[in-house]
Short mmCIF file of C-alpha atoms and ligand atoms in Angstrom, two decimals:
data_model
loop_
_atom_site.label_atom_id
_atom_site.label_comp_id
_atom_site.label_asym_id
_atom_site.label_seq_id
_atom_site.Cartn_x
_atom_site.Cartn_y
_atom_site.Cartn_z
CA MET A 19 91.68 104.28 109.93
CA PHE A 20 94.46 103.46 107.47
CA SER A 21 94.94 106.46 105.20
CA ALA A 22 97.18 106.36 102.15
CA ASP A 23 98.54 109.38 100.30
CA ILE A 24 100.30 108.98 96.97
CA ILE A 25 102.58 111.60 95.43
CA THR A 26 102.81 110.92 91.70
CA LEU A 27 103.05 112.50 88.27
CA PHE A 28 100.15 110.24 87.20
CA PRO A 29 97.35 110.57 89.79
CA ASP A 30 94.79 109.36 87.23
CA LEU A 31 96.24 105.84 87.51
CA PHE A 32 94.69 105.64 91.02
CA PRO A 33 92.75 103.93 92.48
CA GLY A 34 92.96 101.58 89.48
CA PRO A 35 92.94 98.00 90.77
CA LEU A 36 92.76 99.29 94.36
CA GLY A 37 89.19 100.43 93.64
CA ALA A 38 88.00 96.97 92.54
CA SER A 39 86.47 94.08 94.46
CA VAL A 40 86.99 93.80 98.22
CA LEU A 41 89.54 96.64 98.42
CA GLY A 42 87.17 99.03 96.65
CA ARG A 43 84.29 97.91 98.86
CA GLY A 44 86.49 98.43 101.94
CA MET A 45 87.18 101.97 100.75
CA GLY A 46 83.44 102.54 100.23
CA ASP A 47 82.79 101.23 103.74
CA GLY A 48 85.29 103.71 105.20
CA LEU A 49 87.85 101.06 106.27
CA TRP A 50 90.67 102.88 104.48
CA THR A 51 91.19 106.00 102.36
CA LEU A 52 93.31 106.80 99.33
CA ARG A 53 94.29 110.16 97.89
CA ALA A 54 96.58 110.67 94.91
CA THR A 55 98.20 114.08 94.49
CA ASN A 56 99.89 115.35 91.35
CA LEU A 57 103.50 116.32 92.04
CA ARG A 58 103.24 118.81 89.19
CA ASP A 59 100.77 120.88 91.26
CA PHE A 60 103.75 121.94 93.39
CA ALA A 61 105.91 123.17 90.49
CA THR A 62 106.47 126.90 90.50
CA ASP A 63 107.53 127.87 86.98
CA ARG A 64 105.43 128.45 83.91
CA HIS A 65 106.27 125.05 82.46
CA ARG A 66 105.46 123.26 85.74
CA THR A 67 108.90 121.64 85.74
CA VAL A 68 109.42 118.76 88.17
CA ASP A 69 112.71 117.27 86.94
CA ASP A 70 116.19 118.29 85.88
CA THR A 71 119.33 116.69 84.45
CA PRO A 72 121.50 114.54 86.75
CA SER A 73 124.39 116.34 88.40
CA GLY A 74 127.61 114.70 87.23
CA GLY A 75 126.08 113.82 83.89
CA GLY A 76 124.49 110.73 82.46
CA ALA A 77 121.22 109.83 80.85
CA GLY A 78 117.71 110.64 82.01
CA MET A 79 116.19 113.09 84.44
CA VAL A 80 115.94 113.35 88.23
CA LEU A 81 112.92 114.57 90.22
CA LYS A 82 113.79 117.88 91.91
CA PRO A 83 114.08 117.96 95.72
CA ASP A 84 112.51 121.41 96.19
CA ILE A 85 109.29 120.40 94.42
CA LEU A 86 109.12 117.07 96.26
CA ALA A 87 109.72 118.86 99.59
CA LYS A 88 106.75 121.13 98.99
CA ALA A 89 104.53 118.19 98.11
CA ILE A 90 105.61 116.05 101.08
CA ASP A 91 105.42 118.91 103.60
CA THR A 92 101.97 119.93 102.39
CA ILE A 93 100.52 116.42 102.40
CA ALA A 94 102.34 115.17 105.49
CA PRO A 95 103.64 117.92 107.80
CA GLU A 96 106.10 116.86 110.48
CA SER A 97 103.31 116.07 112.95
CA ASP A 98 101.85 113.45 110.58
CA PRO A 99 102.62 110.06 112.19
CA ARG A 100 102.44 108.07 108.95
CA PRO A 101 105.64 106.52 107.58
CA ARG A 102 106.99 108.29 104.49
CA ILE A 103 107.81 105.71 101.86
CA LEU A 104 109.65 105.87 98.54
CA MET A 105 109.04 103.08 96.04
CA SER A 106 112.55 102.14 94.92
CA PRO A 107 114.40 99.12 93.51
CA ARG A 108 117.13 99.86 96.07
CA GLY A 109 114.69 99.53 98.96
CA LYS A 110 113.94 96.94 101.60
CA PRO A 111 112.16 94.04 99.89
CA LEU A 112 108.38 93.98 100.38
CA THR A 113 107.39 90.90 102.39
CA GLN A 114 104.18 89.69 104.00
CA ALA A 115 105.71 90.60 107.37
CA LEU A 116 106.31 94.19 106.24
CA ALA A 117 102.74 94.38 104.88
CA HIS A 118 101.43 93.27 108.31
CA GLU A 119 103.59 95.85 110.08
CA LEU A 120 102.30 98.69 107.88
CA ALA A 121 98.67 97.46 108.06
CA THR A 122 98.63 97.96 111.84
CA GLY A 123 99.86 101.57 111.48
CA PRO A 124 98.01 104.80 110.68
CA GLY A 125 98.67 104.64 106.93
CA ALA A 126 101.43 105.66 104.55
CA VAL A 127 102.61 108.58 102.47
CA ILE A 128 104.06 107.06 99.31
CA VAL A 129 106.29 108.83 96.81
CA CYS A 130 106.38 107.35 93.31
CA GLY A 131 109.63 107.92 91.46
CA ARG A 132 109.91 108.38 87.69
CA PHE A 133 112.76 108.74 85.22
CA GLU A 134 116.12 108.00 86.91
CA GLY A 135 114.67 108.53 90.37
CA ILE A 136 114.67 111.33 92.91
CA ASP A 137 117.30 113.63 94.45
CA GLN A 138 119.05 111.86 97.37
CA ARG A 139 118.73 114.91 99.62
CA ILE A 140 114.94 114.56 99.84
CA ILE A 141 115.32 110.90 100.81
CA ASP A 142 117.68 111.95 103.60
CA SER A 143 115.91 115.09 104.80
CA ARG A 144 112.36 113.69 104.83
CA ASN A 145 113.50 110.31 106.12
CA LEU A 146 111.94 108.35 103.24
CA GLN A 147 111.85 104.60 103.86
CA GLU A 148 112.69 102.90 100.55
CA ILE A 149 110.66 99.80 99.67
CA SER A 150 111.21 97.54 96.65
CA ILE A 151 108.68 95.13 95.18
CA GLY A 152 111.36 92.93 93.62
CA ASP A 153 114.69 92.70 91.84
CA TYR A 154 113.67 94.25 88.53
CA VAL A 155 113.30 97.83 87.32
CA LEU A 156 109.93 99.40 86.53
CA ALA A 157 109.38 102.66 84.64
CA GLY A 158 107.78 104.31 87.67
CA GLY A 159 106.70 103.81 91.25
CA GLU A 160 102.94 103.81 90.64
CA VAL A 161 102.42 100.10 89.99
CA ALA A 162 104.82 99.33 92.85
CA ALA A 163 102.75 101.55 95.18
CA MET A 164 99.62 99.67 94.11
CA VAL A 165 101.30 96.35 94.87
CA LEU A 166 102.36 97.60 98.30
CA LEU A 167 98.91 98.99 99.13
CA GLU A 168 97.09 95.92 97.84
CA ALA A 169 99.22 93.71 100.10
CA ILE A 170 98.58 96.00 103.09
CA VAL A 171 94.90 96.84 102.67
CA ARG A 172 93.65 93.27 102.39
CA LEU A 173 95.07 92.71 105.88
CA ILE A 174 93.00 95.53 107.42
CA PRO A 175 90.28 93.92 109.58
CA GLY A 176 86.95 93.84 107.75
CA VAL A 177 88.36 94.20 104.23
CA LEU A 178 88.40 90.47 103.50
CA GLY A 179 85.27 88.57 104.45
CA ALA A 180 86.48 85.44 106.21
CA LEU A 181 89.22 86.52 108.61
CA ASP A 182 90.72 83.07 108.98
CA SER A 183 91.06 82.48 105.23
CA ARG A 184 94.29 84.46 105.58
CA ASP A 185 96.11 82.39 108.15
CA GLU A 186 96.87 79.49 105.83
CA GLU A 187 97.95 81.58 102.87
CA SER A 188 101.39 81.57 101.32
CA PHE A 189 104.03 83.25 103.54
CA GLU A 190 101.72 83.62 106.57
CA ASN A 191 103.32 80.60 108.26
CA GLY A 192 106.61 80.62 106.39
CA LEU A 193 105.30 78.14 103.82
CA LEU A 194 103.75 78.26 100.36
CA GLU A 195 100.09 77.37 100.25
CA TYR A 196 98.80 73.85 99.48
CA PRO A 197 96.93 73.23 96.18
CA HIS A 198 93.21 73.99 95.89
CA TYR A 199 90.45 71.99 94.19
CA THR A 200 86.76 72.53 93.57
CA ARG A 201 83.98 70.77 91.65
CA PRO A 202 83.51 69.07 89.25
CA GLN A 203 84.71 65.90 90.97
CA THR A 204 86.34 64.73 87.69
CA PHE A 205 87.93 67.22 85.30
CA GLU A 206 89.55 65.96 82.07
CA GLY A 207 89.98 62.58 83.70
CA MET A 208 91.62 63.97 86.86
CA ASP A 209 89.93 63.42 90.23
CA ILE A 210 90.01 65.64 93.30
CA PRO A 211 92.43 63.95 95.77
CA ALA A 212 90.26 61.51 97.76
CA VAL A 213 91.39 62.83 101.15
CA LEU A 214 89.71 66.20 100.43
CA THR A 215 86.30 64.60 99.99
CA SER A 216 86.75 62.15 102.92
CA GLY A 217 85.21 64.50 105.49
CA ASP A 218 88.09 63.68 107.89
CA HIS A 219 89.26 67.13 108.96
CA GLY A 220 92.33 65.85 110.79
CA LYS A 221 93.52 63.97 107.73
CA ILE A 222 92.77 66.95 105.48
CA ALA A 223 94.82 69.31 107.67
CA LYS A 224 97.72 66.84 107.71
CA TRP A 225 97.61 66.37 103.91
CA ARG A 226 97.55 70.13 103.32
CA HIS A 227 100.48 70.70 105.64
CA GLU A 228 102.50 67.98 103.91
CA GLN A 229 101.68 69.49 100.50
CA SER A 230 102.74 72.94 101.75
CA LEU A 231 106.01 71.58 103.05
CA ALA A 232 106.80 69.65 99.85
CA LEU A 233 106.00 72.64 97.63
CA THR A 234 108.08 74.97 99.75
CA ARG A 235 110.99 72.52 99.84
CA SER A 236 111.04 72.17 96.04
CA ARG A 237 110.28 75.76 94.99
CA ARG A 238 111.44 78.01 97.83
CA PRO A 239 113.89 76.24 100.12
CA ASP A 240 115.07 79.69 101.22
CA LEU A 241 111.79 80.11 103.14
CA LEU A 242 112.49 76.96 105.18
CA ASP A 243 116.04 78.09 105.95
CA LYS A 244 114.63 81.34 107.40
CA GLY A 245 112.34 79.56 109.85
N1 SAH B 24 117.60 104.51 88.21
C1 SAH B 24 116.93 103.74 89.19
C2 SAH B 24 115.62 103.14 88.62
C3 SAH B 24 114.60 104.19 88.30
S1 SAH B 24 113.08 103.47 87.81
C4 SAH B 24 117.81 102.59 89.67
O1 SAH B 24 118.62 102.08 88.89
O2 SAH B 24 117.71 102.18 90.84
C5 SAH B 24 111.96 104.78 88.11
C6 SAH B 24 111.13 104.66 89.37
O3 SAH B 24 110.37 103.47 89.32
C7 SAH B 24 111.91 104.57 90.66
O4 SAH B 24 112.25 105.84 91.15
C8 SAH B 24 110.94 103.87 91.58
O5 SAH B 24 110.03 104.78 92.17
C9 SAH B 24 110.16 102.97 90.64
N2 SAH B 24 110.62 101.56 90.66
C10 SAH B 24 111.31 100.92 89.69
N3 SAH B 24 111.56 99.64 90.02
C11 SAH B 24 111.01 99.44 91.24
C12 SAH B 24 110.95 98.31 92.13
N4 SAH B 24 111.50 97.13 91.83
N5 SAH B 24 110.30 98.48 93.32
C13 SAH B 24 109.76 99.68 93.65
N6 SAH B 24 109.79 100.76 92.85
C14 SAH B 24 110.41 100.66 91.66
#
């Protein structure tokens, strides 16, 4: 079973959206587990300090390596086979392919940064794999961890109802998805494209593929270059 552990200063944010709808149901059905642990529980001084000023100067605070080490080693001792991940704007970009790779594994131990980030020595010593959700800077890793887990967990068999509804989705085949329509037949004077109500499944598949290609070519030509 996929089991996720989050190390965060804000455990109350979880499960948040991960507890809703199909992901929440999947958790209830025992298809995956989630545990959020407060980093502050591993602080040792009276003030439960977790951060300190950056060596070399500069603004902000840095999460301390000794406290993070205690948290990581308690939650995921060396024998734990799960990848140790740090949410980080410097990381490897999150893609559908990476979500698939992680979804077939035993789970993930995810560290959420705050402030300026975390001490480099804990990244090195605990072999943290840095993952980014995009080229922008958030205030903390929590929302990024939710994005990562949401992308992973919906791929776990049984979490989404219709298995094959996934295969045609954006990025699954290197293309953006075709447009969707549903009733009413006429909405504000616009009809559903006739091919979709023709009942000709061959024609429908061809039309959808052409739409996917055209959308990808105009919005994300980089995806076509990759394939
Ligand atoms: N000083 C850092 C940014 C710190 S933001 C830098 O310039 O790289 C604080 C925390 O938010 C980070 O430690 C990370 O855990 C999280 N975070 C911010 N942007 C993110 C992104 N694009 N993807 C994943 N995590 C992010």
